[in-house]
Amino acid sequence: MGDSRFTILVVPNANASLRKFKISSVTLFYAFIVLAIFAAIGVGTILQYLRTQRQAEAVRKENAELRASLKKSEFLAQKLNRKISALTRLSARLKAVSGMPTLARKQQLPPTIGMGGATWGQAPDPGQLAMLEQRAETLEQSLKVLQSYIQTEKPFSTPSLIPTDGFLSSSFGSRMNPFTNLPDFHQGIDISGNYGTPVIATAQGIIAIAGYFGSFGLTVQIEHENGITTLFGHLSKIYVKPGQEVVRGQKIGLMGNTGMSTGPHLHYEVRINEQPVNPKPYLARR
């Protein structure tokens, strides 16, 4: 390629003289090549930037959707956990109130799964949610069995609660009489506690006695089905009256020290056809 020259005329303004520049064709060629390279680099950079922006926007959108999904999953897991806890407490209370016998073989349930705190970036373990679902299903089956038991056995008329808070100070059966210091037969159990501790009915029934009753002092006696009666002695206050119907767990009086008593306690008896029986089998946790 010949080294021809090009003349470039520059006119600054109408009154100024012309300026001439001579550029060889080789220089002009290489200058064009350099400009073309820079232009290509610039266009490539712009295209790469736009592509990166599109990818970043897609990632931001995906992250937003993931955060929303994780938040929803966490909320559902916490809601299910709360429901399971409530069902567990309800099942325990109903079993205690109904006096349902404990099964010999208890099914091992998975522990409650704790969900909470900052969890973005890590999805909840599907196994945890599966265990929650399994536990909920087990509790539902347990409540169905409990419902069937209550409907068929009608346990609310059978004493099956601890009548008051305190500790066992005297058992059913032979003992030394605290007043005569001679052997006698204790027809119930004594539960010692604080003066004024609430006393509850241990089963549904009709009040037969509500007042002073010999050495028992202030006493409540309740008649239940199948010839069963319960007696609550040495009370300080009575909240029921004869002929009144009471339900299991209803407060009927307060622990006291009336009658032949050495201190605040409740004398509790269970009788079948007027014969005292050991109340222990008729006790369950409140």
Tab-separated table of C-alpha atoms in Angstrom:
chain	number	residue	atom	x	y	z
A	1	MET	CA	0.000	0.000	0.000
A	2	GLY	CA	1.495	3.332	-1.086
A	3	ASP	CA	2.172	5.970	1.477
A	4	SER	CA	-0.106	8.610	-0.007
A	5	ARG	CA	-0.836	11.737	1.988
A	6	PHE	CA	-4.055	13.532	2.715
A	7	THR	CA	-4.322	17.231	3.369
A	8	ILE	CA	-6.783	18.419	5.986
A	9	LEU	CA	-7.841	22.074	5.868
A	10	VAL	CA	-9.063	23.680	9.087
A	11	VAL	CA	-10.867	27.043	8.996
A	12	PRO	CA	-11.119	28.391	12.591
A	13	ASN	CA	-13.410	31.305	11.576
A	14	ALA	CA	-14.158	33.509	8.588
A	15	ASN	CA	-11.365	36.016	9.267
A	16	ALA	CA	-8.637	33.521	10.200
A	17	SER	CA	-6.208	31.990	7.778
A	18	LEU	CA	-6.477	28.376	6.756
A	19	ARG	CA	-4.516	25.732	8.550
A	20	LYS	CA	-3.228	22.693	6.719
A	21	PHE	CA	-2.416	19.296	8.162
A	22	LYS	CA	-0.968	16.471	6.155
A	23	ILE	CA	-1.585	12.896	7.324
A	24	SER	CA	-0.241	9.855	5.650
A	25	SER	CA	-2.659	7.120	4.628
A	26	VAL	CA	-0.839	4.602	6.834
A	27	THR	CA	-1.310	6.790	9.912
A	28	LEU	CA	-4.940	7.356	9.025
A	29	PHE	CA	-5.447	3.597	8.546
A	30	TYR	CA	-3.976	2.698	11.924
A	31	ALA	CA	-5.922	5.482	13.615
A	32	PHE	CA	-9.121	4.045	12.126
A	33	ILE	CA	-8.171	0.578	13.380
A	34	VAL	CA	-7.559	1.886	16.907
A	35	LEU	CA	-10.861	3.766	16.900
A	36	ALA	CA	-12.664	0.665	15.658
A	37	ILE	CA	-11.106	-1.425	18.458
A	38	PHE	CA	-12.097	1.103	21.131
A	39	ALA	CA	-15.595	1.289	19.668
A	40	ALA	CA	-15.894	-2.494	19.720
A	41	ILE	CA	-14.653	-2.583	23.321
A	42	GLY	CA	-17.111	0.137	24.285
A	43	VAL	CA	-20.043	-1.632	22.635
A	44	GLY	CA	-19.036	-4.945	24.249
A	45	THR	CA	-18.734	-3.298	27.643
A	46	ILE	CA	-22.182	-1.745	27.315
A	47	LEU	CA	-23.732	-5.050	26.210
A	48	GLN	CA	-22.031	-6.887	29.081
A	49	TYR	CA	-23.266	-4.278	31.568
A	50	LEU	CA	-26.839	-4.593	30.285
A	51	ARG	CA	-26.615	-8.399	30.463
A	52	THR	CA	-25.265	-8.195	34.023
A	53	GLN	CA	-28.052	-5.834	35.019
A	54	ARG	CA	-30.671	-8.211	33.622
A	55	GLN	CA	-29.107	-11.133	35.493
A	56	ALA	CA	-28.919	-9.106	38.721
A	57	GLU	CA	-32.562	-8.132	38.381
A	58	ALA	CA	-33.521	-11.776	37.846
A	59	VAL	CA	-31.519	-12.782	40.930
A	60	ARG	CA	-33.137	-10.020	43.007
A	61	LYS	CA	-36.586	-11.159	41.888
A	62	GLU	CA	-35.766	-14.788	42.638
A	63	ASN	CA	-34.418	-13.849	46.081
A	64	ALA	CA	-37.545	-11.831	46.823
A	65	GLU	CA	-39.737	-14.797	45.865
A	66	LEU	CA	-37.570	-17.121	47.971
A	67	ARG	CA	-37.779	-14.821	51.002
A	68	ALA	CA	-41.549	-14.644	50.623
A	69	SER	CA	-41.750	-18.432	50.339
A	70	LEU	CA	-39.482	-18.952	53.372
A	71	LYS	CA	-41.470	-16.460	55.411
A	72	LYS	CA	-44.704	-18.225	54.520
A	73	SER	CA	-43.210	-21.643	55.359
A	74	GLU	CA	-41.897	-20.384	58.687
A	75	PHE	CA	-45.257	-18.828	59.540
A	76	LEU	CA	-47.094	-22.055	58.711
A	77	ALA	CA	-44.611	-24.121	60.729
A	78	GLN	CA	-44.980	-21.842	63.763
A	79	LYS	CA	-48.772	-21.916	63.435
A	80	LEU	CA	-48.728	-25.726	63.239
A	81	ASN	CA	-46.392	-25.870	66.244
A	82	ARG	CA	-48.755	-23.730	68.299
A	83	LYS	CA	-51.710	-25.871	67.244
A	84	ILE	CA	-49.851	-29.049	68.218
A	85	SER	CA	-48.957	-27.589	71.618
A	86	ALA	CA	-52.574	-26.619	72.230
A	87	LEU	CA	-53.812	-30.067	71.169
A	88	THR	CA	-51.234	-31.732	73.414
A	89	ARG	CA	-52.342	-29.710	76.434
A	90	LEU	CA	-56.016	-30.301	75.612
A	91	SER	CA	-55.467	-34.038	75.240
A	92	ALA	CA	-53.633	-34.206	78.580
A	93	ARG	CA	-56.365	-32.244	80.357
A	94	LEU	CA	-59.152	-34.356	78.878
A	95	LYS	CA	-57.375	-37.580	79.819
A	96	ALA	CA	-56.908	-36.361	83.386
A	97	VAL	CA	-60.483	-35.136	83.673
A	98	SER	CA	-62.000	-38.248	82.121
A	99	GLY	CA	-59.810	-40.610	84.119
A	100	MET	CA	-58.873	-42.466	80.956
A	101	PRO	CA	-56.380	-45.248	81.756
A	102	THR	CA	-52.852	-44.843	80.440
A	103	LEU	CA	-52.023	-47.152	77.567
A	104	ALA	CA	-49.365	-49.739	78.323
A	105	ARG	CA	-47.534	-48.976	75.102
A	106	LYS	CA	-47.105	-45.309	74.383
A	107	GLN	CA	-46.309	-44.191	70.901
A	108	GLN	CA	-43.071	-42.254	70.710
A	109	LEU	CA	-43.794	-38.869	69.181
A	110	PRO	CA	-41.227	-36.630	67.539
A	111	PRO	CA	-40.239	-33.582	69.570
A	112	THR	CA	-41.754	-30.216	68.812
A	113	ILE	CA	-39.780	-28.508	66.068
A	114	GLY	CA	-38.679	-24.976	66.921
A	115	MET	CA	-39.000	-22.543	64.045
A	116	GLY	CA	-38.030	-18.902	64.296
A	117	GLY	CA	-35.353	-16.251	64.016
A	118	ALA	CA	-33.553	-15.249	60.844
A	119	THR	CA	-33.860	-18.101	58.371
A	120	TRP	CA	-33.354	-16.344	55.037
A	121	GLY	CA	-31.099	-18.247	52.721
A	122	GLN	CA	-31.861	-21.675	54.134
A	123	ALA	CA	-35.127	-23.466	53.489
A	124	PRO	CA	-36.819	-25.319	56.379
A	125	ASP	CA	-35.900	-28.964	56.525
A	126	PRO	CA	-38.757	-30.918	54.868
A	127	GLY	CA	-38.180	-33.634	57.445
A	128	GLN	CA	-39.111	-31.219	60.229
A	129	LEU	CA	-42.386	-30.313	58.565
A	130	ALA	CA	-43.070	-34.003	57.966
A	131	MET	CA	-42.573	-34.713	61.692
A	132	LEU	CA	-44.939	-31.870	62.559
A	133	GLU	CA	-47.564	-33.318	60.249
A	134	GLN	CA	-47.050	-36.776	61.756
A	135	ARG	CA	-47.406	-35.410	65.283
A	136	ALA	CA	-50.587	-33.507	64.381
A	137	GLU	CA	-52.077	-36.643	62.840
A	138	THR	CA	-51.160	-38.691	65.944
A	139	LEU	CA	-52.781	-36.126	68.232
A	140	GLU	CA	-55.931	-36.109	66.120
A	141	GLN	CA	-56.151	-39.905	66.394
A	142	SER	CA	-55.556	-39.669	70.162
A	143	LEU	CA	-58.391	-37.167	70.564
A	144	LYS	CA	-60.706	-39.416	68.526
A	145	VAL	CA	-59.922	-42.335	70.838
A	146	LEU	CA	-60.489	-40.085	73.855
A	147	GLN	CA	-63.797	-38.869	72.462
A	148	SER	CA	-64.926	-42.457	71.885
A	149	TYR	CA	-63.887	-43.396	75.429
A	150	ILE	CA	-65.806	-40.489	76.954
A	151	GLN	CA	-68.923	-41.308	74.933
A	152	THR	CA	-68.918	-45.016	75.799
A	153	GLU	CA	-67.574	-45.058	79.365
A	154	LYS	CA	-69.181	-41.819	80.600
A	155	PRO	CA	-66.292	-41.230	83.018
A	156	PHE	CA	-67.400	-37.838	84.291
A	157	SER	CA	-69.556	-39.498	86.940
A	158	THR	CA	-66.650	-41.568	88.265
A	159	PRO	CA	-64.204	-39.853	90.696
A	160	SER	CA	-60.830	-39.479	89.024
A	161	LEU	CA	-59.285	-36.205	90.159
A	162	ILE	CA	-57.102	-35.087	93.047
A	163	PRO	CA	-59.562	-32.981	95.071
A	164	THR	CA	-57.081	-30.335	96.271
A	165	ASP	CA	-53.459	-29.232	96.274
A	166	GLY	CA	-51.157	-30.444	99.011
A	167	PHE	CA	-49.355	-33.575	100.175
A	168	LEU	CA	-50.628	-36.931	101.427
A	169	SER	CA	-50.378	-36.883	105.214
A	170	SER	CA	-52.396	-40.006	106.003
A	171	SER	CA	-53.248	-42.992	103.820
A	172	PHE	CA	-56.266	-45.282	103.661
A	173	GLY	CA	-56.230	-48.246	106.052
A	174	SER	CA	-54.778	-49.071	109.448
A	175	ARG	CA	-53.029	-46.305	111.353
A	176	MET	CA	-52.544	-44.816	114.828
A	177	ASN	CA	-55.351	-42.414	115.728
A	178	PRO	CA	-53.753	-38.939	116.211
A	179	PHE	CA	-56.104	-38.146	119.141
A	180	THR	CA	-56.238	-41.459	121.058
A	181	ASN	CA	-52.866	-42.807	119.906
A	182	LEU	CA	-54.608	-46.172	119.465
A	183	PRO	CA	-54.824	-48.297	116.317
A	184	ASP	CA	-57.848	-47.567	114.136
A	185	PHE	CA	-58.932	-47.805	110.511
A	186	HIS	CA	-58.722	-44.664	108.387
A	187	GLN	CA	-61.607	-44.733	105.899
A	188	GLY	CA	-60.124	-42.179	103.537
A	189	ILE	CA	-56.980	-40.171	102.878
A	190	ASP	CA	-55.795	-36.873	104.358
A	191	ILE	CA	-54.287	-34.199	102.101
A	192	SER	CA	-52.531	-31.451	104.060
A	193	GLY	CA	-52.045	-27.995	102.615
A	194	ASN	CA	-52.520	-24.297	103.179
A	195	TYR	CA	-55.625	-23.077	104.948
A	196	GLY	CA	-58.143	-21.900	102.326
A	197	THR	CA	-56.814	-24.048	99.472
A	198	PRO	CA	-59.653	-24.671	96.966
A	199	VAL	CA	-61.345	-28.079	97.030
A	200	ILE	CA	-63.029	-29.390	93.872
A	201	ALA	CA	-65.592	-32.050	93.020
A	202	THR	CA	-63.825	-35.100	91.642
A	203	ALA	CA	-66.797	-36.170	89.530
A	204	GLN	CA	-70.229	-35.057	88.425
A	205	GLY	CA	-72.987	-35.660	90.947
A	206	ILE	CA	-75.630	-34.344	93.381
A	207	ILE	CA	-74.805	-32.731	96.723
A	208	ALA	CA	-76.156	-34.897	99.559
A	209	ILE	CA	-74.532	-33.147	102.535
A	210	ALA	CA	-73.281	-29.567	102.797
A	211	GLY	CA	-72.676	-28.497	106.391
A	212	TYR	CA	-71.420	-29.746	109.754
A	213	PHE	CA	-71.213	-33.543	109.873
A	214	GLY	CA	-69.981	-34.932	113.172
A	215	SER	CA	-66.215	-35.174	113.665
A	216	PHE	CA	-65.657	-34.224	110.007
A	217	GLY	CA	-66.662	-30.622	110.752
A	218	LEU	CA	-67.786	-28.696	107.673
A	219	THR	CA	-68.403	-31.464	105.130
A	220	VAL	CA	-69.592	-31.949	101.575
A	221	GLN	CA	-70.818	-35.335	100.360
A	222	ILE	CA	-71.609	-35.954	96.695
A	223	GLU	CA	-73.655	-38.809	95.273
A	224	HIS	CA	-72.517	-40.133	91.877
A	225	GLU	CA	-73.757	-42.883	89.584
A	226	ASN	CA	-73.388	-46.625	90.287
A	227	GLY	CA	-73.679	-46.211	94.058
A	228	ILE	CA	-70.484	-44.149	94.376
A	229	THR	CA	-70.242	-41.283	96.865
A	230	THR	CA	-67.378	-38.954	97.783
A	231	LEU	CA	-66.897	-37.111	101.070
A	232	PHE	CA	-64.844	-33.958	101.727
A	233	GLY	CA	-64.284	-33.171	105.412
A	234	HIS	CA	-62.739	-30.492	107.668
A	235	LEU	CA	-63.558	-27.654	105.241
A	236	SER	CA	-63.361	-23.986	106.225
A	237	LYS	CA	-65.969	-22.824	103.721
A	238	ILE	CA	-68.654	-24.456	101.550
A	239	TYR	CA	-69.839	-23.133	98.186
A	240	VAL	CA	-72.622	-25.657	97.456
A	241	LYS	CA	-75.931	-26.726	99.035
A	242	PRO	CA	-77.860	-30.013	99.270
A	243	GLY	CA	-79.634	-31.040	96.073
A	244	GLN	CA	-77.356	-28.970	93.889
A	245	GLU	CA	-75.835	-30.644	90.830
A	246	VAL	CA	-72.087	-30.164	90.426
A	247	VAL	CA	-69.691	-31.003	87.618
A	248	ARG	CA	-66.211	-32.438	87.688
A	249	GLY	CA	-63.625	-29.841	88.683
A	250	GLN	CA	-66.161	-27.410	90.193
A	251	LYS	CA	-64.996	-25.640	93.367
A	252	ILE	CA	-67.133	-26.839	96.259
A	253	GLY	CA	-65.248	-25.418	99.246
A	254	LEU	CA	-61.978	-24.459	100.901
A	255	MET	CA	-59.557	-26.537	102.959
A	256	GLY	CA	-59.900	-25.926	106.673
A	257	ASN	CA	-59.416	-27.227	110.196
A	258	THR	CA	-62.977	-27.845	111.434
A	259	GLY	CA	-64.097	-30.903	113.388
A	260	MET	CA	-61.554	-33.293	114.882
A	261	SER	CA	-58.473	-32.051	113.048
A	262	THR	CA	-54.868	-31.465	114.035
A	263	GLY	CA	-54.274	-28.850	111.325
A	264	PRO	CA	-55.451	-27.613	107.922
A	265	HIS	CA	-56.137	-30.594	105.678
A	266	LEU	CA	-58.818	-32.326	103.632
A	267	HIS	CA	-60.253	-35.712	104.612
A	268	TYR	CA	-61.353	-37.359	101.350
A	269	GLU	CA	-63.364	-40.574	101.077
A	270	VAL	CA	-64.711	-42.675	98.228
A	271	ARG	CA	-67.521	-45.072	99.051
A	272	ILE	CA	-69.281	-47.723	96.956
A	273	ASN	CA	-72.693	-48.717	98.253
A	274	GLU	CA	-71.791	-47.042	101.577
A	275	GLN	CA	-68.613	-49.099	101.938
A	276	PRO	CA	-65.352	-47.082	102.122
A	277	VAL	CA	-62.779	-48.028	99.484
A	278	ASN	CA	-59.214	-46.899	98.917
A	279	PRO	CA	-59.422	-43.554	97.035
A	280	LYS	CA	-55.999	-44.057	95.445
A	281	PRO	CA	-57.290	-45.762	92.247
A	282	TYR	CA	-59.703	-42.856	91.813
A	283	LEU	CA	-57.024	-40.184	91.844
A	284	ALA	CA	-55.473	-38.645	88.765
A	285	ARG	CA	-53.435	-35.549	88.094
A	286	ARG	CA	-55.436	-32.383	87.841
